[in-house]
Coordinates of C-alpha atoms in Angstrom, one line a residue:
M1 CA 17.2 9.0 38.9
V2 CA 20.5 7.1 38.0
T3 CA 22.1 6.5 41.1
R4 CA 26.3 6.0 41.0
R5 CA 25.8 2.8 41.7
D6 CA 23.1 1.7 38.8
L7 CA 25.9 3.6 36.7
I8 CA 28.5 1.5 37.7
T9 CA 26.0 -1.6 37.7
Y10 CA 25.5 -0.8 33.5
T11 CA 28.8 0.0 32.5
S12 CA 30.2 -3.8 34.2
F13 CA 27.6 -5.2 32.8
S14 CA 28.4 -3.3 29.3
M15 CA 31.8 -4.1 29.0
V16 CA 30.8 -7.9 30.0
L17 CA 28.2 -8.0 27.1
S18 CA 30.3 -6.5 25.0
A19 CA 32.9 -8.7 25.1
L20 CA 30.4 -11.8 24.4
G21 CA 28.7 -9.0 21.0
F22 CA 26.4 -7.0 22.6
T23 CA 26.2 -3.7 23.4
P24 CA 24.7 -1.1 25.9
A25 CA 21.6 -0.4 24.0
V26 CA 20.7 -4.3 23.7
F27 CA 21.5 -5.0 26.8
A28 CA 18.4 -2.0 27.8
A29 CA 16.3 -5.0 26.1
Q30 CA 17.9 -7.7 28.4
G31 CA 14.6 -8.4 30.5
L32 CA 13.5 -9.2 27.0
K33 CA 14.3 -12.6 25.6
L34 CA 15.8 -12.5 22.2
G35 CA 16.6 -14.4 19.3
T36 CA 20.2 -15.0 17.2
D37 CA 21.4 -12.2 15.9
T38 CA 21.3 -12.0 12.3
P39 CA 22.4 -9.0 9.7
F40 CA 19.9 -5.9 8.5
S41 CA 19.5 -2.9 6.3
F42 CA 16.7 -0.8 5.1
E43 CA 18.1 -1.9 1.6
G44 CA 18.1 -5.7 2.5
L45 CA 14.7 -5.0 3.7
I46 CA 13.7 -3.5 0.5
Q47 CA 14.6 -6.6 -2.1
Q48 CA 12.8 -8.6 0.7
A49 CA 9.6 -7.1 0.3
K50 CA 10.3 -7.2 -3.5
E51 CA 11.0 -11.1 -3.8
S52 CA 8.1 -11.6 -1.6
A53 CA 6.0 -9.4 -4.2
K54 CA 6.8 -11.8 -6.6
S55 CA 5.0 -14.9 -4.7
P56 CA 1.1 -15.2 -3.8
Y57 CA 0.3 -13.6 -0.9
V58 CA 0.1 -16.2 1.9
A59 CA -2.1 -14.6 5.0
P60 CA -0.8 -14.5 8.2
Q61 CA -2.2 -17.1 10.7
Q62 CA -3.9 -15.8 13.7
V63 CA -4.0 -16.4 17.0
P64 CA -6.8 -19.4 18.1
D65 CA -10.1 -17.5 19.0
S66 CA -10.5 -19.6 22.2
A67 CA -6.8 -18.0 23.2
V68 CA -8.8 -14.5 23.1
A69 CA -12.5 -14.6 23.8
S70 CA -12.3 -13.4 27.3
I71 CA -10.0 -10.2 25.8
N72 CA -12.8 -8.2 25.2
Y73 CA -12.6 -4.3 24.8
D74 CA -13.0 -3.8 28.5
I75 CA -10.3 -6.2 29.0
Y76 CA -8.3 -5.3 26.8
S77 CA -8.5 -1.4 28.2
K78 CA -7.0 -2.1 31.4
V79 CA -4.0 -4.8 30.1
M80 CA -0.6 -3.5 31.6
Y81 CA 2.9 -4.5 29.5
K82 CA 5.4 -5.1 32.7
P83 CA 7.7 -2.3 33.1
E84 CA 10.9 -4.5 33.6
Y85 CA 10.2 -5.5 30.1
A86 CA 10.1 -2.4 28.2
L87 CA 12.3 -2.2 25.1
F88 CA 15.1 0.7 26.3
N89 CA 13.9 0.8 29.5
E90 CA 16.8 1.6 31.0
G91 CA 20.2 2.7 28.9
V92 CA 21.2 5.9 26.3
S93 CA 17.3 5.8 25.2
R94 CA 14.7 8.8 26.9
F95 CA 11.9 6.8 24.6
P96 CA 10.6 3.2 26.0
V97 CA 9.2 1.0 23.7
T98 CA 6.1 -1.4 25.2
F99 CA 3.9 -3.6 23.5
F100 CA 0.1 -4.4 23.0
S101 CA -1.0 -7.9 23.4
V102 CA -3.4 -9.8 21.1
S103 CA -6.7 -9.6 22.1
N104 CA -10.5 -10.6 20.4
L105 CA -10.3 -7.4 18.5
H106 CA -6.8 -8.2 17.4
K107 CA -6.2 -11.3 17.0
L108 CA -2.9 -11.1 14.0
P109 CA 0.8 -11.2 16.3
V110 CA 3.3 -9.3 14.8
K111 CA 7.1 -10.3 15.1
M112 CA 9.5 -7.6 16.7
A113 CA 13.2 -7.2 17.1
V114 CA 16.1 -5.1 18.2
V115 CA 18.9 -3.9 15.4
E116 CA 22.3 -3.0 16.5
N117 CA 25.0 -2.0 14.5
K118 CA 23.2 -3.6 11.3
R119 CA 22.8 -6.9 13.2
A120 CA 18.7 -7.4 14.6
R121 CA 17.6 -10.0 16.9
E122 CA 13.5 -10.8 17.0
I123 CA 12.6 -10.4 20.2
I124 CA 11.3 -14.1 22.1
Q125 CA 7.2 -13.2 22.7
N126 CA 5.6 -14.3 26.3
A127 CA 2.5 -13.7 27.5
D128 CA 3.8 -13.2 30.4
Y129 CA 5.1 -10.0 29.8
F130 CA 1.9 -8.6 30.3
I131 CA -0.3 -8.2 33.6
F132 CA -4.1 -9.1 33.0
P133 CA -7.0 -8.6 34.9
D134 CA -8.6 -10.8 37.4
N135 CA -6.4 -13.6 34.8
S136 CA -8.5 -12.7 31.9
Q137 CA -5.5 -13.6 29.7
G138 CA -7.0 -17.6 29.9
A139 CA -5.6 -19.8 27.1
L140 CA -3.5 -17.3 25.6
S141 CA -0.9 -18.2 28.2
A142 CA -0.8 -21.8 27.1
V143 CA 0.2 -20.0 23.2
K144 CA 3.4 -20.9 21.7
G145 CA 4.2 -18.1 19.4
N146 CA 4.2 -14.2 19.4
V147 CA 0.9 -12.6 21.2
F148 CA 2.6 -8.7 20.2
S149 CA 0.2 -7.5 18.1
G150 CA 1.3 -4.0 18.4
F151 CA 4.1 -1.2 20.1
R152 CA 3.6 2.3 21.7
V153 CA 6.3 4.6 22.2
L154 CA 6.0 6.2 26.0
E155 CA 7.3 9.6 26.9
H156 CA 9.7 8.5 29.4
R157 CA 11.5 5.6 31.1
Q158 CA 8.4 3.9 32.9
P159 CA 9.6 3.0 36.5
L160 CA 8.4 0.2 38.8
N161 CA 5.6 -0.2 40.8
K162 CA 4.4 3.2 39.3
P163 CA 0.9 3.5 37.0
P164 CA 1.8 3.4 33.1
V165 CA 3.5 6.4 31.4
K166 CA 1.9 8.0 28.3
D167 CA 3.4 7.0 24.9
W168 CA 3.1 9.7 22.5
V169 CA 3.2 7.3 19.3
S170 CA 1.3 3.6 18.7
F171 CA 1.2 1.0 16.0
L172 CA -1.5 -1.0 16.0
G173 CA -4.0 -2.9 13.6
A174 CA -3.5 -3.4 10.0
S175 CA -1.1 -0.7 9.3
Y176 CA -2.3 2.0 11.1
F177 CA -0.7 4.3 13.3
R178 CA -1.5 7.9 15.0
A179 CA 0.7 10.6 17.3
V180 CA -0.2 12.9 19.7
G181 CA -0.1 16.6 19.0
E182 CA 1.5 19.5 20.8
L183 CA -2.0 19.8 22.8
G184 CA -0.9 16.0 24.1
Q185 CA -4.4 14.4 22.7
F186 CA -4.6 11.4 19.9
G187 CA -7.1 11.9 17.3
V188 CA -6.5 11.4 14.2
S189 CA -4.9 7.8 12.7
A190 CA -2.6 7.4 9.3
R191 CA -1.6 4.0 7.3
G192 CA 0.9 3.2 5.7
V193 CA -0.8 2.9 2.3
A194 CA -4.7 3.0 1.4
I195 CA -5.7 -0.4 -1.4
N196 CA -9.2 0.5 -3.1
T197 CA -10.7 2.6 -0.6
V198 CA -14.3 3.3 -2.0
F199 CA -13.6 2.3 -5.3
G200 CA -16.6 0.8 -7.4
D201 CA -17.7 -2.4 -6.4
T202 CA -14.1 -3.6 -5.6
K203 CA -13.1 -4.4 -1.8
E204 CA -11.3 -2.7 0.2
E205 CA -7.8 -4.2 1.1
F206 CA -5.9 -3.4 4.8
P207 CA -2.6 -4.4 4.2
D208 CA -0.9 -5.5 7.4
F209 CA 2.4 -4.1 9.3
T210 CA 3.1 -7.7 10.2
Q211 CA 6.8 -7.1 12.0
F212 CA 9.1 -4.0 13.1
W213 CA 12.4 -3.5 13.6
F214 CA 13.7 -0.8 16.7
E215 CA 16.8 0.7 15.7
S216 CA 19.2 1.0 19.3
P217 CA 18.5 5.4 19.4
E218 CA 21.8 7.3 20.3
K219 CA 22.4 8.6 24.0
D220 CA 19.9 11.1 25.5
S221 CA 18.2 11.3 21.5
D222 CA 14.8 12.4 20.6
R223 CA 14.5 9.9 18.1
L224 CA 13.4 6.6 17.1
V225 CA 13.9 4.8 13.9
V226 CA 11.2 2.2 13.3
Y227 CA 11.2 -0.4 9.9
A228 CA 8.4 -2.1 9.3
L229 CA 7.4 -5.0 6.9
L230 CA 3.8 -4.6 5.2
D231 CA 2.3 -7.4 3.5
G232 CA -1.1 -7.9 2.1
P233 CA -3.1 -9.6 -1.3
S234 CA -2.2 -6.9 -3.8
V235 CA 1.0 -5.3 -2.4
C236 CA 4.2 -6.3 -0.2
G237 CA 6.3 -2.6 1.1
A238 CA 8.8 -1.9 3.2
Y239 CA 9.2 1.3 5.3
R240 CA 11.3 3.4 7.2
F241 CA 10.0 5.5 10.3
D242 CA 11.8 8.2 11.5
L243 CA 10.3 9.4 14.8
Q244 CA 11.1 12.6 16.7
R245 CA 9.3 14.0 19.6
T246 CA 9.0 18.1 19.3
Q247 CA 6.8 20.1 20.2
G248 CA 3.9 17.5 18.9
V249 CA 5.2 14.8 16.6
V250 CA 7.5 14.4 13.4
M251 CA 7.7 11.4 11.5
D252 CA 10.1 11.0 8.6
V253 CA 8.8 8.3 6.4
D254 CA 10.3 6.2 4.1
C255 CA 8.2 3.7 1.8
V256 CA 8.7 1.4 -1.2
L257 CA 5.9 -0.7 -2.4
F258 CA 5.9 -3.5 -4.4
L259 CA 2.4 -4.3 -6.5
R260 CA 1.2 -8.3 -6.8
R261 CA -1.9 -7.2 -8.8
D262 CA -3.6 -3.8 -10.0
V263 CA -4.5 -1.6 -7.1
G264 CA -8.2 1.3 -8.7
R265 CA -6.9 3.5 -5.8
L266 CA -3.3 3.6 -4.3
G267 CA -3.7 5.7 -1.0
I268 CA -0.5 7.5 -0.4
A269 CA 0.3 8.4 3.2
P270 CA -3.1 8.4 4.0
Q271 CA -5.3 9.6 6.7
T272 CA -8.0 8.9 8.7
S273 CA -10.6 11.3 10.7
M274 CA -13.9 11.2 12.4
F275 CA -16.7 14.1 11.8
W276 CA -19.9 13.1 12.7
F277 CA -21.1 17.0 12.9
S278 CA -20.4 20.6 13.3
E279 CA -22.5 24.2 14.1
M280 CA -22.3 24.7 10.6
A281 CA -24.7 22.0 9.3
K282 CA -26.3 20.0 12.4
G283 CA -29.3 18.0 12.8
S284 CA -32.3 19.1 14.6
A285 CA -31.8 16.6 17.7
S286 CA -28.5 14.2 17.0
D287 CA -26.7 15.1 19.7
W288 CA -26.5 17.4 22.6
R289 CA -23.4 18.9 22.1
P290 CA -22.7 21.9 19.5
E291 CA -20.0 19.9 17.7
V292 CA -18.4 16.2 17.5
H293 CA -15.6 15.7 15.6
D294 CA -11.8 14.6 15.4
S295 CA -11.3 16.9 12.2
D296 CA -13.8 19.8 10.6
G297 CA -12.2 19.9 7.2
L298 CA -9.3 19.6 5.0
A299 CA -6.0 21.7 3.9
V300 CA -4.2 21.8 0.8
L301 CA -0.9 23.6 -0.3
T302 CA -0.6 22.6 -3.8
G303 CA 2.5 23.1 -6.2
S304 CA 1.2 25.8 -7.4
D305 CA 1.6 27.7 -3.3
E306 CA -2.3 27.4 -3.6
H307 CA -4.1 27.0 -0.1
I308 CA -7.4 25.7 0.1
W309 CA -9.5 25.2 3.1
R310 CA -12.4 22.8 2.6
P311 CA -14.7 22.3 5.4
L312 CA -15.7 18.5 6.1
N313 CA -19.2 17.0 5.6
N314 CA -20.7 14.3 7.0
P315 CA -23.4 13.0 3.5
L316 CA -25.9 10.8 3.5
Q317 CA -24.1 8.9 0.8
I318 CA -20.1 8.1 -0.2
R319 CA -18.8 11.0 -1.4
V320 CA -15.1 11.4 -2.8
S321 CA -13.7 14.9 -3.9
A322 CA -10.4 15.0 -5.9
F323 CA -8.2 17.9 -5.9
S324 CA -5.6 17.5 -8.6
D325 CA -2.6 18.5 -8.4
N326 CA 1.2 18.5 -9.3
N327 CA 4.0 18.0 -6.9
P328 CA 1.8 19.0 -4.2
R329 CA 3.7 20.5 -1.2
G330 CA 1.1 19.8 1.3
F331 CA -2.1 18.3 2.8
G332 CA -3.7 17.6 6.0
L333 CA -6.6 16.9 8.3
M334 CA -7.1 19.9 10.4
Q335 CA -9.3 20.6 14.4
K336 CA -9.8 24.6 13.3
Q337 CA -12.6 24.9 16.0
R338 CA -9.9 24.7 19.0
D339 CA -13.2 26.2 22.0
P340 CA -13.7 23.8 24.7
E341 CA -17.6 25.2 24.5
S342 CA -17.9 24.0 21.0
Y343 CA -17.5 20.6 22.7
L344 CA -18.8 21.3 25.8
G345 CA -15.8 19.4 27.4
S346 CA -16.4 15.9 25.9
A347 CA -13.2 13.7 24.9
G348 CA -10.7 16.5 24.3
Y349 CA -12.0 16.9 20.8
E350 CA -10.2 20.7 20.8
R351 CA -7.2 18.6 21.5
R352 CA -7.0 17.1 18.7
P353 CA -4.5 17.1 16.8
D354 CA -3.8 18.4 13.1
L355 CA -1.7 16.3 10.5
W356 CA 0.0 17.5 7.9
V357 CA 1.6 15.6 5.2
E358 CA 4.8 17.4 3.9
P359 CA 5.9 15.1 0.7
K360 CA 9.6 15.1 -0.6
G361 CA 10.8 14.6 -4.0
D362 CA 8.6 14.8 -6.7
W363 CA 5.7 13.2 -6.8
G364 CA 4.1 14.5 -9.8
K365 CA 1.0 14.3 -11.1
G366 CA -2.0 13.2 -9.6
S367 CA -4.7 14.3 -6.5
V368 CA -5.6 14.5 -3.2
Q369 CA -8.2 12.9 -2.6
L370 CA -11.1 12.8 0.3
I371 CA -13.5 10.5 0.7
E372 CA -16.9 11.4 3.2
I373 CA -18.5 8.4 5.0
P374 CA -22.2 8.9 6.4
T375 CA -22.1 8.4 10.1
D376 CA -24.3 8.5 12.7
D377 CA -22.0 8.3 16.0
E378 CA -18.6 9.2 16.6
I379 CA -17.2 5.9 17.6
F380 CA -16.5 5.5 13.8
D381 CA -13.6 7.1 11.4
N382 CA -16.0 8.2 8.6
I383 CA -13.3 10.8 6.8
V384 CA -10.2 9.2 4.9
A385 CA -7.5 11.6 3.1
M386 CA -4.7 10.2 0.8
W387 CA -2.4 11.5 -2.3
V388 CA -3.5 9.3 -5.3
P389 CA -0.8 9.2 -8.3
E390 CA -2.3 9.9 -11.6
H391 CA 0.1 6.7 -13.1
E392 CA -2.0 3.5 -13.3
A393 CA -1.0 0.9 -10.4
K394 CA -0.1 -2.1 -12.0
A395 CA 0.7 -5.3 -11.1
G396 CA 4.7 -6.3 -10.9
S397 CA 5.4 -1.9 -10.5
E398 CA 7.8 -0.4 -7.8
H399 CA 6.5 2.6 -6.2
Q400 CA 8.6 5.1 -4.2
F401 CA 7.6 7.5 -1.9
S402 CA 9.3 10.0 1.2
Y403 CA 7.4 12.2 3.4
R404 CA 7.5 14.5 6.4
M405 CA 4.6 14.1 8.4
H406 CA 3.4 16.9 11.4
W407 CA 1.5 16.2 14.6
L408 CA 1.2 19.7 15.7
A409 CA -2.3 21.9 16.7
D410 CA -1.7 24.2 13.4
E411 CA -0.4 23.5 9.7
P412 CA 2.8 23.9 9.6
Y413 CA 3.3 25.8 6.7
P414 CA 0.6 28.7 7.2
S415 CA -0.7 30.9 4.8
T416 CA 0.2 34.2 5.1
L417 CA -2.6 35.9 3.6
A418 CA -5.6 35.4 5.4
R419 CA -7.2 32.3 6.6
C420 CA -10.3 30.4 6.6
G421 CA -12.3 30.5 9.6
I422 CA -15.9 30.0 10.8
T423 CA -18.6 28.5 8.1
R424 CA -22.2 28.6 8.7
L425 CA -25.3 27.9 6.4
G426 CA -28.9 29.0 7.0
R427 CA -32.0 30.3 4.8
G428 CA -31.5 32.0 1.9
G429 CA -32.9 35.1 2.0
N430 CA -33.2 38.0 4.6
P431 CA -36.3 38.4 7.6
G432 CA -39.4 38.2 6.3
A433 CA -38.1 37.6 2.7
Y434 CA -37.7 33.4 2.6
T435 CA -39.2 33.8 -1.0
D436 CA -37.1 30.6 -2.0
P437 CA -37.2 27.5 0.3
A438 CA -34.3 25.5 -1.5
A439 CA -31.9 28.8 -1.6
R440 CA -29.0 28.9 1.4
K441 CA -26.6 31.7 2.9
F442 CA -23.2 31.0 3.2
M443 CA -21.3 32.4 6.1
V444 CA -17.7 32.6 5.6
E445 CA -14.9 34.2 8.0
F446 CA -11.6 35.2 7.4
H447 CA -8.9 36.8 9.6
G448 CA -4.9 37.2 9.7
D449 CA -2.8 40.2 9.8
V450 CA -3.2 41.5 5.7
L451 CA -6.8 42.0 6.8
E452 CA -6.7 43.5 10.2
Q453 CA -4.4 46.3 8.6
L454 CA -7.1 47.2 6.4
P455 CA -9.8 49.9 7.4
A456 CA -13.4 49.3 8.1
D457 CA -14.4 50.8 4.7
A458 CA -11.9 49.3 2.5
H459 CA -13.6 47.5 -1.0
I460 CA -12.7 44.0 -1.2
D461 CA -14.4 41.5 -3.5
A462 CA -15.6 38.0 -2.8
V463 CA -14.4 35.9 -5.5
V464 CA -17.1 33.2 -6.1
S465 CA -17.9 30.4 -7.7
A466 CA -20.4 27.7 -8.0
S467 CA -20.2 24.3 -10.5
R468 CA -24.2 25.2 -11.1
G469 CA -27.1 27.1 -9.5
T470 CA -26.9 30.9 -9.2
L471 CA -24.8 32.8 -7.0
K472 CA -27.0 36.3 -5.1
D473 CA -26.5 39.0 -2.2
I474 CA -22.6 38.7 -2.2
K475 CA -21.2 40.8 0.8
V476 CA -18.2 41.5 2.9
N477 CA -17.8 43.1 6.0
K478 CA -15.5 43.6 8.9
L479 CA -16.3 42.5 12.7
P480 CA -17.2 45.3 14.8
S481 CA -15.6 43.6 17.4
D482 CA -12.4 42.3 16.0
K483 CA -10.3 44.6 13.7
G484 CA -8.8 41.2 12.3
H485 CA -11.7 39.3 11.1
W486 CA -14.1 39.8 8.2
R487 CA -17.2 38.1 6.7
T488 CA -18.5 37.1 3.6
F489 CA -22.0 36.4 2.7
F490 CA -23.8 35.0 -0.3
D491 CA -26.9 32.7 -1.3
L492 CA -27.1 30.0 -3.4
H493 CA -30.0 29.1 -5.6
V494 CA -29.9 25.8 -6.8
D495 CA -32.4 23.0 -8.2
G496 CA -32.0 19.6 -8.3
K497 CA -30.1 17.3 -5.5
E498 CA -26.5 17.2 -6.8
P499 CA -24.0 18.3 -5.3
V500 CA -23.1 21.8 -5.7
E501 CA -18.9 22.9 -5.6
L502 CA -18.0 26.3 -3.9
R503 CA -15.3 28.6 -4.0
L504 CA -14.4 31.3 -2.6
Y505 CA -11.4 34.0 -1.9
L506 CA -11.3 37.5 -1.5
K507 CA -8.9 40.1 -3.3
S508 CA -8.7 43.6 -3.4
G509 CA -7.8 45.1 -7.1
D510 CA -5.5 42.8 -8.4
K511 CA -4.3 41.6 -4.9
T512 CA -5.2 38.0 -3.5
L513 CA -5.9 38.6 0.2
S514 CA -7.0 35.4 1.2
E515 CA -6.4 31.3 0.9
T516 CA -9.3 29.7 -1.0
W517 CA -12.3 28.3 0.9
M518 CA -13.3 25.5 -1.5
Y519 CA -17.1 23.2 -0.3
Q520 CA -19.2 21.0 -1.1
Y521 CA -22.9 21.6 -1.1
L522 CA -25.2 19.0 -0.7
P523 CA -28.9 20.0 -1.5
F524 CA -30.9 17.1 -0.7
T525 CA -28.9 16.7 2.9
S526 CA -29.0 20.5 3.5
S527 CA -32.3 22.5 2.4
P528 CA -34.3 23.2 4.6
K529 CA -37.8 22.9 4.5
P530 CA -40.7 25.8 4.2
L531 CA -41.8 27.0 7.6
Q532 CA -45.3 26.5 8.4
G533 CA -47.8 29.4 9.6
V534 CA -49.1 28.7 13.1

C-alpha cells in the first residue's frame, strides 16, 4: 500500500530527477546502476541487426566456468534476486522485472537496458543484486561485467522482506521464453526462431537473445514492451514484444530477420513442448501415471478456415509432418486433457497452457511443421511446432513477420463445428474375433452444440481416409450418457512398418459437422503382438 508520505517523497524526488534529465519511470529503477543514455528506437535496432548480419558471426563471451562452477541446478533454483533492485518495482508500473543470474547451466550473460523517451540506459550488472544460498556465488562476485542470463516479469510489486512474487513471463536461455496461461501454470515454451531443427545432417543452431531493452510503461498499464537483439551463426534479428497480462497472457511479436548464410529449415514462431505418453497409446509399465505431457496435440486453423486436430506421438524415431497452407490463420500446441485424474496430481499437467500463434499480415505459402522426437522421460522437450515459409531462406535475405501469441486454456477462436475429443486405440476386430494381429481399432470422440441438437438416430457419416491400408467397420454412435458427445469407430488393416496418415471428419448429407481429425499411425510402434493361449 502506498502511503501519502511515500507519494510525497516520490513526487519530490521525481521533480528533482526530471530537472536532471531523469523521468519517474527511470527513477523506478534507481536501485540499479545505469549507464549513460543513448538514442534508441525499433527502427534503429532493425538497422543494427541488418548491419551486424553483414559481418561474420562472433560468438558472445561466456562467463568463466570457474565463476559458476558452484551454481548447479539445485543451487540455482534457490538464488533470489533482491527486490530492492527490481526494475519498475516502484512508480507507475504494475509489473516489476527481475533478473536471472548466470549459472553452470546458463553461462551467457545478457545485456539489459531501460528505455524512456527514445533514450536507453544500460543496466550496470552486479552479482550483489542476488542472494545466493550458502555463499554459493563463489567466484561470480569477482566477475567484472554482465551477470544476468535472462529476466522474469512479476505479477505485482515485490515487497521487501517477503517471499518472492510469482512471475507470468520469463526469458531464459538462447531465444527461449514462456508465459503462464489462464490456469496459472507454465508449460509449453516458445523461441524467437528455429534454425535447421531436424534438417538432414545439418546441426541445429540456437541463436541467442544477446540484449534486451525495457520500455518504461505507462501508469497502471497492463502491458510491458520489450525489445531484443537476436544473434547467431546464420541469423541476426530485431524483435519487439508487447506483453499483456489478460486472463492468460497475450504477446504481440514483430520480428525482422537477416540471414548470414543459407538456412535449410527456417522456423517462424516456433513452440517447444513435451509429450511422453497418453492413455491413447501407453507402453506397458513405462510409468504409474495414466498420462504425462505438457501438450497432447497440434491444432491448426488453415487459410481456408479448416480446423485441424492432430494428436501427438512419441515415436521410436524422429518424425516430421508438414501441413501445407497459404496464409494460415493460426496454429498451436494444445493441452486438451484437463482432468487431474489423468495425471494423478503430478506436476500440474492439467493446468499447462495452450499456446496459439495468430499470424498477422501476409505469410504466404508454406507449412505448419510438427517435429516429434523420441523420449523416455518427462524432463525432455521432444515436440516442436513452427511455420516454415515455402520460399528459400538464402544468405543475404530479409524476413519480416508479425504475429500474436495467446497463452490460454483453449484456442482463442475455437471452431463452431463439433470439436475433436479423446482418441483411443485398440485391437482391430471384435471380442472373440481378433483375426488380424496387425489390425487396429480407432475410437475418436467429437462434441459440441451442433451434435447436441441431433437425435440419437440421426444419420451421421464418418468421412475417413488413409494414405495406405484398408478401412473397415466404420461406425458413428451417440454416447447415451452425454447428449453432446458422439463416437466414431473404424478398423485399419495395414501391412508393413511405414507410417499411415489418417484423416476423419463428420458430416450429415452435404453439411460438415466437425473439425478435421488427423493422425499419423506408426505400425511398428503400435501393433499389438498376438495373444498366446494359456
